[in-house]
mmCIF file of C-alpha atoms in Angstrom:
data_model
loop_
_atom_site.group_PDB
_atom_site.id
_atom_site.type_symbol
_atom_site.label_atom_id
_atom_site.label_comp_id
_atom_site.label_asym_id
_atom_site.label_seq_id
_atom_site.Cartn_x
_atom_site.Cartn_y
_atom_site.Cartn_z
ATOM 1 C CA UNK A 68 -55.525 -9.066 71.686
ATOM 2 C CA UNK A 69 -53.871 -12.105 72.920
ATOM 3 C CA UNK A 70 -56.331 -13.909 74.210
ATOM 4 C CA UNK A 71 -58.702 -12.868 70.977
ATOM 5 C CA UNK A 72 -55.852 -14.514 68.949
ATOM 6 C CA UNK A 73 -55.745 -17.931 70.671
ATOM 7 C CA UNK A 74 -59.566 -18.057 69.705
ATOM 8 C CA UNK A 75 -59.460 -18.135 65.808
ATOM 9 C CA UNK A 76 -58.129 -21.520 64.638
ATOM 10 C CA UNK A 77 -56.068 -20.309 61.837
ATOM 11 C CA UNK A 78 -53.618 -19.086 64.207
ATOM 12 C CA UNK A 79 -53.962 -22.395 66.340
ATOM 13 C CA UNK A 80 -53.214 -23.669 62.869
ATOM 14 C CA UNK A 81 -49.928 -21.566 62.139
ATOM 15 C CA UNK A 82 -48.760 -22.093 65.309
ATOM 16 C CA UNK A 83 -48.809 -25.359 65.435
ATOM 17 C CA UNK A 84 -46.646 -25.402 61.438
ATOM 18 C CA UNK A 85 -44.059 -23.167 62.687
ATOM 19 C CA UNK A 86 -43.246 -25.326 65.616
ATOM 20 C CA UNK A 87 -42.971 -28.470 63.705
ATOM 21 C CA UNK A 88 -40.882 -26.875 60.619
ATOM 22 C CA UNK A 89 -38.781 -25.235 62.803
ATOM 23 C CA UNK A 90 -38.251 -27.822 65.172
ATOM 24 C CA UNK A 91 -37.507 -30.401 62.197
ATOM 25 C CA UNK A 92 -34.956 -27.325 60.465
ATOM 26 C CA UNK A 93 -33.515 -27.042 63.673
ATOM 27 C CA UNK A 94 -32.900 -30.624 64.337
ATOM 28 C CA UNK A 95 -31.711 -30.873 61.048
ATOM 29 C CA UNK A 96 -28.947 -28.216 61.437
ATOM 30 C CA UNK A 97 -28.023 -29.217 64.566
ATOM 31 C CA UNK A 98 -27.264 -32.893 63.306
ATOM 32 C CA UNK A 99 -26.213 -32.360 59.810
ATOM 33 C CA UNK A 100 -22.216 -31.519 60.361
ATOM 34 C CA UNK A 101 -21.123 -34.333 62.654
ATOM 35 C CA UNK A 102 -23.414 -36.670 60.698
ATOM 36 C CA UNK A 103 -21.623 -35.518 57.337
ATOM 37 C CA UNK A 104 -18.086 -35.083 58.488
ATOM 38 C CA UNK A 105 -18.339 -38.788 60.738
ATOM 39 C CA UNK A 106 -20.956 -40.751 59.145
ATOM 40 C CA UNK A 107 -20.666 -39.804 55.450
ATOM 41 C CA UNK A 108 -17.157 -38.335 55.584
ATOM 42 C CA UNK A 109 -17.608 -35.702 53.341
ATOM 43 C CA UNK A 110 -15.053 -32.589 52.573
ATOM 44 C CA UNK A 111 -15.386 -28.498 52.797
ATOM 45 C CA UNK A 112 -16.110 -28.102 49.352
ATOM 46 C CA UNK A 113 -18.916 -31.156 49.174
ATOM 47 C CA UNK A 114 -20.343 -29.050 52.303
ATOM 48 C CA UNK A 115 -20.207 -26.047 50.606
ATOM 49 C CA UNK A 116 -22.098 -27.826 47.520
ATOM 50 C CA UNK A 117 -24.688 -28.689 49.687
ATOM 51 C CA UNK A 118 -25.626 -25.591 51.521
ATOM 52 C CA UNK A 119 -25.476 -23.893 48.274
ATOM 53 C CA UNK A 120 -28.289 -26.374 46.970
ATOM 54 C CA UNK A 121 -30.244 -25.908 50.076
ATOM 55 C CA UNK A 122 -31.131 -22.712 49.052
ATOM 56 C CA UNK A 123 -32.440 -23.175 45.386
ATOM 57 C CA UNK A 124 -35.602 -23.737 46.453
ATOM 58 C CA UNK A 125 -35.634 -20.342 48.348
ATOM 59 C CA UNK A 126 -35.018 -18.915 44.751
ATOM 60 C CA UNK A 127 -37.393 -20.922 43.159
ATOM 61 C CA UNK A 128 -39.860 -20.072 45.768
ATOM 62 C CA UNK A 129 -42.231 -18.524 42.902
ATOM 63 C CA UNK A 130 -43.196 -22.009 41.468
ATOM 64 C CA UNK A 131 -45.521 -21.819 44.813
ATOM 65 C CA UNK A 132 -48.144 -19.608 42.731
ATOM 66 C CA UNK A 133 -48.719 -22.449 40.260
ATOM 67 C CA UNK A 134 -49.256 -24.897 43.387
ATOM 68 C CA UNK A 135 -51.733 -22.472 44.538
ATOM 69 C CA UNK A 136 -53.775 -22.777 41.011
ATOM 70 C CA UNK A 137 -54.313 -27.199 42.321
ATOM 71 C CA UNK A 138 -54.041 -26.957 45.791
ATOM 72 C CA UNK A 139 -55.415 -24.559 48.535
ATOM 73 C CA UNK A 140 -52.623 -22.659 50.405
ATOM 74 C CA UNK A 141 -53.392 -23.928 53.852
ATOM 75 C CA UNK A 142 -53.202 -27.490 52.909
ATOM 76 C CA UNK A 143 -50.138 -26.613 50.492
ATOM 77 C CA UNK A 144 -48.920 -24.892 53.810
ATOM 78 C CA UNK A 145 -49.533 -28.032 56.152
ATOM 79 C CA UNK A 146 -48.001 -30.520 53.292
ATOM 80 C CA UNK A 147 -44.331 -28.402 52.866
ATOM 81 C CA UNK A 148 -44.159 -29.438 56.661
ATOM 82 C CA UNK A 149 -44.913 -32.789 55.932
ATOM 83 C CA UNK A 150 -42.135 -32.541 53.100
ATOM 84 C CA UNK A 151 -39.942 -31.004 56.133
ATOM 85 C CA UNK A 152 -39.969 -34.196 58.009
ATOM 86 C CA UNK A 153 -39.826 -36.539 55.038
ATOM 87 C CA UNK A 154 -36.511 -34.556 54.001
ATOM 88 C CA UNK A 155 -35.074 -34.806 57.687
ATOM 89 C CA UNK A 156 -35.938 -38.803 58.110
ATOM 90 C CA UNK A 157 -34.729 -39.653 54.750
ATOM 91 C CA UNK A 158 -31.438 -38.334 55.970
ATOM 92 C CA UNK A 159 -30.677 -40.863 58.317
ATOM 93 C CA UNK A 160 -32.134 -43.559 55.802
ATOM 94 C CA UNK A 161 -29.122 -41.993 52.633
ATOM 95 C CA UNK A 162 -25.900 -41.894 54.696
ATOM 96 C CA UNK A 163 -23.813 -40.568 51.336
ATOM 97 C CA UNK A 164 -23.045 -37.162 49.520
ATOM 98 C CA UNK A 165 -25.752 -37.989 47.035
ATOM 99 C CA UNK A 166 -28.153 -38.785 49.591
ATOM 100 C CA UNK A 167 -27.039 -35.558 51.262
ATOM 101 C CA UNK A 168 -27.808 -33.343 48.187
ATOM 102 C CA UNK A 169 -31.360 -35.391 47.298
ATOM 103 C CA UNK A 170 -32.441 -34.902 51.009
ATOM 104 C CA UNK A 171 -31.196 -31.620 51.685
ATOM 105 C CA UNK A 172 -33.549 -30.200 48.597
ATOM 106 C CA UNK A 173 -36.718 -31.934 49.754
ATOM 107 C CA UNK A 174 -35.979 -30.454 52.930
ATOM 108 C CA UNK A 175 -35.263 -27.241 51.736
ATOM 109 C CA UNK A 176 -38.501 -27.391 49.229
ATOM 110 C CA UNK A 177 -40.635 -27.932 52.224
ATOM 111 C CA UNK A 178 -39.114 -25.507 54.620
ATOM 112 C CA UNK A 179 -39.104 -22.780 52.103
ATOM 113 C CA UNK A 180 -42.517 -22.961 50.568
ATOM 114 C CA UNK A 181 -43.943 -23.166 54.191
ATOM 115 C CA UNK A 182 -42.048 -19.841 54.679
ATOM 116 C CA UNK A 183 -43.934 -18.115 51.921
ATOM 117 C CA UNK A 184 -47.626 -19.481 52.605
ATOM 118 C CA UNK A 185 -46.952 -18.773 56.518
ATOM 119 C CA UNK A 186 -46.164 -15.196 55.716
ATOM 120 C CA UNK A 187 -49.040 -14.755 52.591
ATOM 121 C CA UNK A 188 -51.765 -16.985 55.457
ATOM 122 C CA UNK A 189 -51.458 -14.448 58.295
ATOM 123 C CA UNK A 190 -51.204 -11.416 56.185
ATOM 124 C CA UNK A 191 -54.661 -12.670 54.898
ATOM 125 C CA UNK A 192 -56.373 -13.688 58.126
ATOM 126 C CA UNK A 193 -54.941 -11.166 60.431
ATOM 127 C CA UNK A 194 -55.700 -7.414 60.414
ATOM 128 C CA UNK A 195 -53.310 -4.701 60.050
ATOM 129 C CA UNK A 196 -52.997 -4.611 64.162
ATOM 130 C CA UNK A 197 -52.738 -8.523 64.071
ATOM 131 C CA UNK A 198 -50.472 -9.175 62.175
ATOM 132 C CA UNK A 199 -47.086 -7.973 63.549
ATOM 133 C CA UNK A 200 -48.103 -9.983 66.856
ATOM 134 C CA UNK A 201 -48.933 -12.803 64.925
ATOM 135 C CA UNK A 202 -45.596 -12.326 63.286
ATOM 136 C CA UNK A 203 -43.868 -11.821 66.706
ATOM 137 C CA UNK A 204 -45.667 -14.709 68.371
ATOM 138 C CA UNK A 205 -44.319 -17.287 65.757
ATOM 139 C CA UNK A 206 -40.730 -15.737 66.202
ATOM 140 C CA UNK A 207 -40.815 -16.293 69.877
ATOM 141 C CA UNK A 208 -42.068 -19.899 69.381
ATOM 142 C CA UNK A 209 -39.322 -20.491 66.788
ATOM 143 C CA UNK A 210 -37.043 -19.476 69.214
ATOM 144 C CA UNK A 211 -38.721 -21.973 72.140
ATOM 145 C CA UNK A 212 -38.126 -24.709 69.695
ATOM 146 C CA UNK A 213 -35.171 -24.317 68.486
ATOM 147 C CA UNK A 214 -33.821 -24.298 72.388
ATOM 148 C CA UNK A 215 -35.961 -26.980 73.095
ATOM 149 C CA UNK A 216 -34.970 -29.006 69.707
ATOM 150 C CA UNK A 217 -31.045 -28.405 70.493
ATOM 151 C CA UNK A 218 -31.876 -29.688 74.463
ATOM 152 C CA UNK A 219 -33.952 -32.912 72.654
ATOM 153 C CA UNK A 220 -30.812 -33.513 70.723
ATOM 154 C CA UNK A 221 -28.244 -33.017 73.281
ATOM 155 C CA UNK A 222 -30.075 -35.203 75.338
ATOM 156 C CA UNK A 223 -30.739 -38.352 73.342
ATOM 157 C CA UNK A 224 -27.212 -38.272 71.400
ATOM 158 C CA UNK A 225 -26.319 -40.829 74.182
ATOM 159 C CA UNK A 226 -28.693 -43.102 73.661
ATOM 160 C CA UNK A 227 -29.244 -43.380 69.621
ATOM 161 C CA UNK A 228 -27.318 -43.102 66.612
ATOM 162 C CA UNK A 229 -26.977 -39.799 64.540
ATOM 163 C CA UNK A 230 -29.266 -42.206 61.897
ATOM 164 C CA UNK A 231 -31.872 -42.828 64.406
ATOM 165 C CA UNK A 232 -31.667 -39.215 65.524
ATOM 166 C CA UNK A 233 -32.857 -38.233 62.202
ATOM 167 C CA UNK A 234 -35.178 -40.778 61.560
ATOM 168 C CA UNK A 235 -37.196 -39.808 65.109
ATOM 169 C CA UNK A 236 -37.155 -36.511 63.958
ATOM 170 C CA UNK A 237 -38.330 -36.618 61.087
ATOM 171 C CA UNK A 238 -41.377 -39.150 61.654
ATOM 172 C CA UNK A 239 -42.574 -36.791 64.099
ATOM 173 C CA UNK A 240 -42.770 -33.857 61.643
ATOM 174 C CA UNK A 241 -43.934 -35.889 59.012
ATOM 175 C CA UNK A 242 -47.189 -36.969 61.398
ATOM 176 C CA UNK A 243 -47.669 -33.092 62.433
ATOM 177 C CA UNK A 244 -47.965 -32.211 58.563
ATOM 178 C CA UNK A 245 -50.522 -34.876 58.147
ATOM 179 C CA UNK A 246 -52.691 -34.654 60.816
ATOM 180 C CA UNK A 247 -52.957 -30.649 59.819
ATOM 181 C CA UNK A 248 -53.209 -31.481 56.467
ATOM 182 C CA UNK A 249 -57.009 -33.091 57.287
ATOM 183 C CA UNK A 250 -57.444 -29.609 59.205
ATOM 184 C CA UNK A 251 -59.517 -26.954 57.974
ATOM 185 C CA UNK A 252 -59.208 -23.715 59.563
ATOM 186 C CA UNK A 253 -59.950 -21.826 56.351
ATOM 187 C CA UNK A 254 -62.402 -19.037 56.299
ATOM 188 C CA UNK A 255 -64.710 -18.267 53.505
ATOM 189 C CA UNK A 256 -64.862 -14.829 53.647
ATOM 190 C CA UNK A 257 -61.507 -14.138 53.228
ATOM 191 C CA UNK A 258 -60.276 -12.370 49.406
ATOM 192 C CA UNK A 259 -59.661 -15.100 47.308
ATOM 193 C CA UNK A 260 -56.315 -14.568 45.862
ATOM 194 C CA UNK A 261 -55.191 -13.924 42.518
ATOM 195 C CA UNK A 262 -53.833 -16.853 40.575
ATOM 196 C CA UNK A 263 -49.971 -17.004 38.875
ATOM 197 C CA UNK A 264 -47.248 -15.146 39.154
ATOM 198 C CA UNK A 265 -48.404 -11.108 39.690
ATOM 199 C CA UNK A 266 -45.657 -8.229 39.569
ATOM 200 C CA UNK A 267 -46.795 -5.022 40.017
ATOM 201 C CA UNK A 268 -44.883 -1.397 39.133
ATOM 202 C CA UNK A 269 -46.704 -0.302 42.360
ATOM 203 C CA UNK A 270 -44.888 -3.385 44.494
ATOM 204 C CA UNK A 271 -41.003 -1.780 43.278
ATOM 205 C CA UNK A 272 -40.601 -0.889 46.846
ATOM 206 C CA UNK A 273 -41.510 -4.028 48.193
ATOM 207 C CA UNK A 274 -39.275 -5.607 46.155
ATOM 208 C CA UNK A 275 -36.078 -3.366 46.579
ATOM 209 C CA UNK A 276 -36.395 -3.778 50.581
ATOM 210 C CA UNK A 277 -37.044 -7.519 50.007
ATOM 211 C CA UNK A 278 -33.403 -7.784 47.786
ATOM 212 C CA UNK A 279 -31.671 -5.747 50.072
ATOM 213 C CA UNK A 280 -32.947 -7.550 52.927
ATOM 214 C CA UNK A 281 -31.871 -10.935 51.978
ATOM 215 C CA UNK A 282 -28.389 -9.802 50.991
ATOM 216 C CA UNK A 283 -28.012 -8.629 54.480
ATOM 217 C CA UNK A 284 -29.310 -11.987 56.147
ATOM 218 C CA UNK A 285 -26.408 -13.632 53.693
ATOM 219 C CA UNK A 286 -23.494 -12.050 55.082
ATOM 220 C CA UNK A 287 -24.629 -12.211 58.514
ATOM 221 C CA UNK A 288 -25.103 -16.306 57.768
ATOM 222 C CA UNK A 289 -22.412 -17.152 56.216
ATOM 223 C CA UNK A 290 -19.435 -14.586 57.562
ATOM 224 C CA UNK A 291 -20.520 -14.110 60.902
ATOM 225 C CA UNK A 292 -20.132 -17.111 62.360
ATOM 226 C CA UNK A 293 -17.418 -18.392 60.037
ATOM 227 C CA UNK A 294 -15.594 -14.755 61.587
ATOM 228 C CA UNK A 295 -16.018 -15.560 65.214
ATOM 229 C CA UNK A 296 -14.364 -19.061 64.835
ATOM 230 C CA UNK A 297 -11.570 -18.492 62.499
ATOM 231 C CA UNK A 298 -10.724 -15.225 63.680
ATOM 232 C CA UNK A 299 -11.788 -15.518 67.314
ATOM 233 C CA UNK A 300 -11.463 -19.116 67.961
ATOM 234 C CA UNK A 301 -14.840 -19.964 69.236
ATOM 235 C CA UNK A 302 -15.022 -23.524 69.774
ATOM 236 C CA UNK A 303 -19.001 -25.161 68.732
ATOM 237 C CA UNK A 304 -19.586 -24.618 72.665
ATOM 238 C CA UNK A 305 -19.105 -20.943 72.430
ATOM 239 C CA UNK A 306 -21.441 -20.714 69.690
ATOM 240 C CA UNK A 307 -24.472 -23.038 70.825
ATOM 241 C CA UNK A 308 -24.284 -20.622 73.861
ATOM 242 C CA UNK A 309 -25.002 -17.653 71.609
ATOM 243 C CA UNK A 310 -27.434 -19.146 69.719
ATOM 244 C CA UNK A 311 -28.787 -19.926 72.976
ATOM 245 C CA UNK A 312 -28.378 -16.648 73.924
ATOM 246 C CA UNK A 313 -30.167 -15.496 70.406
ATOM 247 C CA UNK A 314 -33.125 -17.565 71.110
ATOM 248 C CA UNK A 315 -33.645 -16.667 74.202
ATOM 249 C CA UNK A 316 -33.260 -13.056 73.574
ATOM 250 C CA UNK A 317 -35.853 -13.583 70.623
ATOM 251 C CA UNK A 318 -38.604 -14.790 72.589
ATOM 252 C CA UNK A 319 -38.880 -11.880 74.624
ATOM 253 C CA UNK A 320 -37.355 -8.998 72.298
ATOM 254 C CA UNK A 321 -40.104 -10.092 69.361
ATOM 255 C CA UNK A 322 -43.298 -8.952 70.790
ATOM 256 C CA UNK A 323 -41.856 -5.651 71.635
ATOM 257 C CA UNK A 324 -41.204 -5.379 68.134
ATOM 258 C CA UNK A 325 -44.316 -5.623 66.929
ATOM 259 C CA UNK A 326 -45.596 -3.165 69.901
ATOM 260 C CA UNK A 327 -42.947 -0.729 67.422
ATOM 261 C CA UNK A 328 -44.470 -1.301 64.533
ATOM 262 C CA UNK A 329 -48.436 -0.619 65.307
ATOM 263 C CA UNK A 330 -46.826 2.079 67.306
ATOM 264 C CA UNK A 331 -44.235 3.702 65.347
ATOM 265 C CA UNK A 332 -44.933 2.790 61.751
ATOM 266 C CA UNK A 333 -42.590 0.973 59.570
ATOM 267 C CA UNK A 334 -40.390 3.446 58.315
ATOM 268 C CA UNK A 335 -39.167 4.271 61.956
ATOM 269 C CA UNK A 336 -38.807 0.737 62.964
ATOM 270 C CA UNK A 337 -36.565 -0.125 59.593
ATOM 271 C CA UNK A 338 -34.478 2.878 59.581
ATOM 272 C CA UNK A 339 -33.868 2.043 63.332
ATOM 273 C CA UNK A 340 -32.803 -1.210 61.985
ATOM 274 C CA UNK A 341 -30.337 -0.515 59.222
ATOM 275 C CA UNK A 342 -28.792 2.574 61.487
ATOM 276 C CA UNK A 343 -28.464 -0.032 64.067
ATOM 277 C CA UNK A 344 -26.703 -2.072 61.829
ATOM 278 C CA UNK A 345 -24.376 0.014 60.272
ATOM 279 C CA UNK A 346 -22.538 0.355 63.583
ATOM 280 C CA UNK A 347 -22.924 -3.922 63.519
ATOM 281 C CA UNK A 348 -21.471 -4.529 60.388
ATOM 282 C CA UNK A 349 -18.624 -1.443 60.992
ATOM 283 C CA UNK A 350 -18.202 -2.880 64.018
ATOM 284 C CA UNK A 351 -17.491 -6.572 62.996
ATOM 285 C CA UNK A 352 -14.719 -4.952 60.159
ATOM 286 C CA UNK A 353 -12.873 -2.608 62.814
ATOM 287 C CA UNK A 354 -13.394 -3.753 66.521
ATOM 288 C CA UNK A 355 -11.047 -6.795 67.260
ATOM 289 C CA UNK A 356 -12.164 -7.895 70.212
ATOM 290 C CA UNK A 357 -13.786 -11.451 71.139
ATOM 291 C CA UNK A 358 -16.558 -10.203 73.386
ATOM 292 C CA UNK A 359 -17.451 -7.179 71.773
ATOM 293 C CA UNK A 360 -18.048 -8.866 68.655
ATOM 294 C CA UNK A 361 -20.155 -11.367 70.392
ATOM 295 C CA UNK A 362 -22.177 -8.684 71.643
ATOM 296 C CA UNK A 363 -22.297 -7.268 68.155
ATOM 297 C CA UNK A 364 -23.696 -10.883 66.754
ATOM 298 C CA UNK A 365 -26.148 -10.988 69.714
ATOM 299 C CA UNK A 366 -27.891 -7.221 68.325
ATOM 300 C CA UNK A 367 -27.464 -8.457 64.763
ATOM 301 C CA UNK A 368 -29.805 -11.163 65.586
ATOM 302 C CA UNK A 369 -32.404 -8.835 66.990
ATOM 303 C CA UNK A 370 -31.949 -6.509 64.373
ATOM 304 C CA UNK A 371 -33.103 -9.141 62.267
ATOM 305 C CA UNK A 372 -36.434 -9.831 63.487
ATOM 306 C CA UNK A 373 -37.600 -5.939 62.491
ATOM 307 C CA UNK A 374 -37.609 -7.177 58.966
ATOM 308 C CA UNK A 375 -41.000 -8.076 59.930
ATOM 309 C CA UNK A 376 -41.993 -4.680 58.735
ATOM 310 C CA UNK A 377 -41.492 -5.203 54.742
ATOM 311 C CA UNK A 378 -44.245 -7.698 54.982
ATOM 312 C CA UNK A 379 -46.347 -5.626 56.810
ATOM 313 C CA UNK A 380 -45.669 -2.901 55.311
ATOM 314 C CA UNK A 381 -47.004 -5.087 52.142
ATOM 315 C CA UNK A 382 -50.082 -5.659 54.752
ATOM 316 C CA UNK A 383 -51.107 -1.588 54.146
ATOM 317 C CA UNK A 384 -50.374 -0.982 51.027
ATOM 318 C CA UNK A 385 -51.019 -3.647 48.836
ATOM 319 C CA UNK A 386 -54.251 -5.373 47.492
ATOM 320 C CA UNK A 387 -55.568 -7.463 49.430
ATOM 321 C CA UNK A 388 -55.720 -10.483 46.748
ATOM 322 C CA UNK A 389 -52.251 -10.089 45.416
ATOM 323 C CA UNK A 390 -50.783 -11.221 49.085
ATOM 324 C CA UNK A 391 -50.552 -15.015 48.128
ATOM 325 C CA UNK A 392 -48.803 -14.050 44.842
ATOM 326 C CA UNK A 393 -46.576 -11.040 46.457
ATOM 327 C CA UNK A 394 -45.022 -13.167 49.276
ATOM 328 C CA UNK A 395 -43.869 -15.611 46.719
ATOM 329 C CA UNK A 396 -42.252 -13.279 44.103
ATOM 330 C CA UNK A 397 -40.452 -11.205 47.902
ATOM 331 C CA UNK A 398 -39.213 -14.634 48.749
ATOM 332 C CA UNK A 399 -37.903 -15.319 45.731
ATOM 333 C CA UNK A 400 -36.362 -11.877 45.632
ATOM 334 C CA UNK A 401 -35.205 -12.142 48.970
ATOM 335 C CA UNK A 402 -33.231 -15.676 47.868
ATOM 336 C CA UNK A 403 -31.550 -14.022 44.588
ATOM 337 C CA UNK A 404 -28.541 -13.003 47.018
ATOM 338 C CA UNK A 405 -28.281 -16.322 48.638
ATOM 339 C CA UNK A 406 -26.992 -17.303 45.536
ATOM 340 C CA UNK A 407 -24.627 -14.804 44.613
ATOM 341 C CA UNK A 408 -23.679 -13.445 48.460
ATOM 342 C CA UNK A 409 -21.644 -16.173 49.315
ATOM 343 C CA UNK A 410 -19.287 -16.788 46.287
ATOM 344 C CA UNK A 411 -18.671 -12.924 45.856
ATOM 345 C CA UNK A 412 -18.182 -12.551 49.510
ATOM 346 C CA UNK A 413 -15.997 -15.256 49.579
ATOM 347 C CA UNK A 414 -13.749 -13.847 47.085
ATOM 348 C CA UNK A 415 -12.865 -10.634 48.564
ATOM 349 C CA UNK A 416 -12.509 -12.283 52.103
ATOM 350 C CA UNK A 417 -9.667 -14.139 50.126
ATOM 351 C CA UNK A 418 -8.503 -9.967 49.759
ATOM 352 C CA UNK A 419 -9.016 -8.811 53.108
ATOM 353 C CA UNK A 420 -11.721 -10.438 55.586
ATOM 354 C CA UNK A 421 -12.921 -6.882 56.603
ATOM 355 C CA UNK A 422 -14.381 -6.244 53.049
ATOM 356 C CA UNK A 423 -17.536 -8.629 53.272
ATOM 357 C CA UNK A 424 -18.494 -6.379 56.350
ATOM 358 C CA UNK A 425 -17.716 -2.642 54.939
ATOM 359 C CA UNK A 426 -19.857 -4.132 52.267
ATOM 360 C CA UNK A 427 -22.547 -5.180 54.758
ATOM 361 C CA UNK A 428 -22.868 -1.249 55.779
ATOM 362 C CA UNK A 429 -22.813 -0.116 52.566
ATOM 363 C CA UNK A 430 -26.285 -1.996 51.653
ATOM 364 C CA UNK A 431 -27.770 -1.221 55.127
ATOM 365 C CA UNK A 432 -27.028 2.400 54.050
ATOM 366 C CA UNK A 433 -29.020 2.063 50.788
ATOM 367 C CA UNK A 434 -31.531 -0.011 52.796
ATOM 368 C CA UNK A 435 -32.149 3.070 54.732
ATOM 369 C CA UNK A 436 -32.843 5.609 52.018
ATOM 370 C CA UNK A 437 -35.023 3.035 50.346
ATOM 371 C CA UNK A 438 -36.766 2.785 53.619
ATOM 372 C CA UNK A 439 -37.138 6.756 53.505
ATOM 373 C CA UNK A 440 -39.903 5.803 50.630
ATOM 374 C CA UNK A 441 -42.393 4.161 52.903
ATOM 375 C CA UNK A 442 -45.937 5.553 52.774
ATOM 376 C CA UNK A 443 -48.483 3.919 54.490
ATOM 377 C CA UNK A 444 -52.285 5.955 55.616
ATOM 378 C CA UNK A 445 -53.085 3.534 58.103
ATOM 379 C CA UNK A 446 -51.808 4.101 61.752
ATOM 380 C CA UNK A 447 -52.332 1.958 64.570
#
């Protein structure tokens, strides 16, 4: 299948997108805190401000249907990596909290509406066998740049300023979004899609697993690291070795997953996940001990790649010309909690930093009876 896959240009295409938008998001995150804290000399809460705005466009993800109605989704697709690049250089060019708000969104606009056509473009061109390795292959090459992206910046930090940094970045991006934006590697034959927003009474489960998903990735964003260095005292080193570590782990762990899923079905692969994860998240509240948590943070991170399976579960169930309209409304779904996660979290760790985690394997619990609902008639 591998080698059949290498052959059709849309995934050539794909490919080629996820490496530049991740590779721009990564060198983004990697440069954005000492460039902020040194060069701009901005505060906790003006951080928090900003990360908090860097996911509105997750939320407003939906607008990406109306785009769809002017604009074909592979070029809309190649130009939100474009806007990826144009949002990292601009950094380096707006060295002040403003700047750091107006960038961050454009940023965020591109990286997020690439997320939804990526997923909506390879549910369309890929069968139901396809897809999950098409979904497994992009996770491993995420994880190859964002090694490769951290190495790039680690190794050039010597040479040019934080500015420039972002600037180089960014330009390079910004030229891999045009040059595939003068690519075609759209097929005629494919369903064209419906147009607008769709929501569909038959889609409820879809969009259930979607909510609960992204309330899940939130806590294990924003409290799991912030845990292991205020409770455990992990310096920045500590952590770029586990998301090493994560990475790594990624590139070989995500194929395997997708094996799962043609071979096991959905249903078994999720409820593996959320089971897995109730011991995670119970695990993070009660067991107080450096390394073991680590460990825990290292299987959260490969729990979170089976979440492949909501979209393909999509893949067998749903019409085939409601997938451009579908991924947009789960994204946007997925993105509700991101803004409500956080500040509620927050809160009660102010009670007792324990409760954001309990809380975490209470939803995984509800995840998994939700994923008891899965139906599909098609078995690899």
């Amino acid at each position: 299948m591998t080698q059949e896959l290498k052959k059709n240009i849309m995934f050539q295409y794909l490919m080629l997108l996820v490496i530049a938008a991740t590779a721009g998001h990564q060198g983004w995150r990697t440069l954005f805190n000492n460039f902020a804290v040194e060069e701009v000399g901005i505060n906790g809460f003006q951080v928090g401000v900003i990360q908090s705005v860097r996911e509105i466009p997750g939320f407003l993800a939906l607008l990406v249907v109306y785009l769809l109605l002017v604009i074909k989704e592979h070029r809309l697709s190649a130009l939100s990596v474009l806007i990826v690049g144009l949002g990292v250089a601009l950094t380096g060019f707006f060295p002040s909290f403003l700047g750091l708000i107006i960038t961050t969104v454009i940023m965020s606009v591109g990286f997020h509406y690439f997320e939804t056509t990526n997923k909506s473009l390879t549910l369309q061109y890929f069968t139901i066998e396809q897809a999950p390795v098409v979904f497994a292959k992009q996770r491993s090459w995420s994880a190859i740049a964002n090694i490769s992206m951290g190495a790039f910046v680690y190794g050039i930090a010597h040479f040019i300023s934080l500015q420039a940094s972002f600037i180089l970045i960014g330009a390079v991006v910004f030229c891999l979004g045009i040059w595939a934006f003068f690519w075609d590697p759209a097929d005629k034959n494919i369903p064209l899609q419906n147009k607008g927003m769709v929501v569909r009474k038959k889609y409820w489960l879809f969009y259930v697993l979607n909510f609960l998903s992204g309330a899940r990735r939130q806590i294990f964003v924003v409290f799991a690291v912030f845990m292991l260095v205020q409770k455990y005292h992990y310096t920045v080193q500590d952590v770029a070795i586990l998301f090493v570590i994560n990475n790594v782990i990624a590139y070989f762990v995500s194929p395997m997953i997708a094996k799962g899923i043609n071979r096991y079905g959905e249903r078994k692969m999720l409820s593996l996940e959320y089971i897995g994860l109730v011991f995670v998240f119970l695990g993070y509240a009660y067991i107080e001990n450096a390394l073991i948590v680590a460990g825990l943070y290292i299987l959260d991170h490969i729990f979170f790649g089976f979440s492949m399976g909501i979209n393909t579960y999509f893949h067998k169930t749903g019409d085939a010309k409601d997938i451009a309209p579908s991924m947009a409304v789960g994204f946007t779904i997925n993105h509700i909690s991101a803004v409500v996660i956080p500040v509620v979290g927050g809160l009660l760790w102010m009670v007792n930093w324990r409760i954001p985690f309990v809380f975490g394997a209470v939803l995984c619990l509800i995840s998994l009876g939700f994923v008891q609902k899965i139906r599909t008639n098609t078995k690899i």
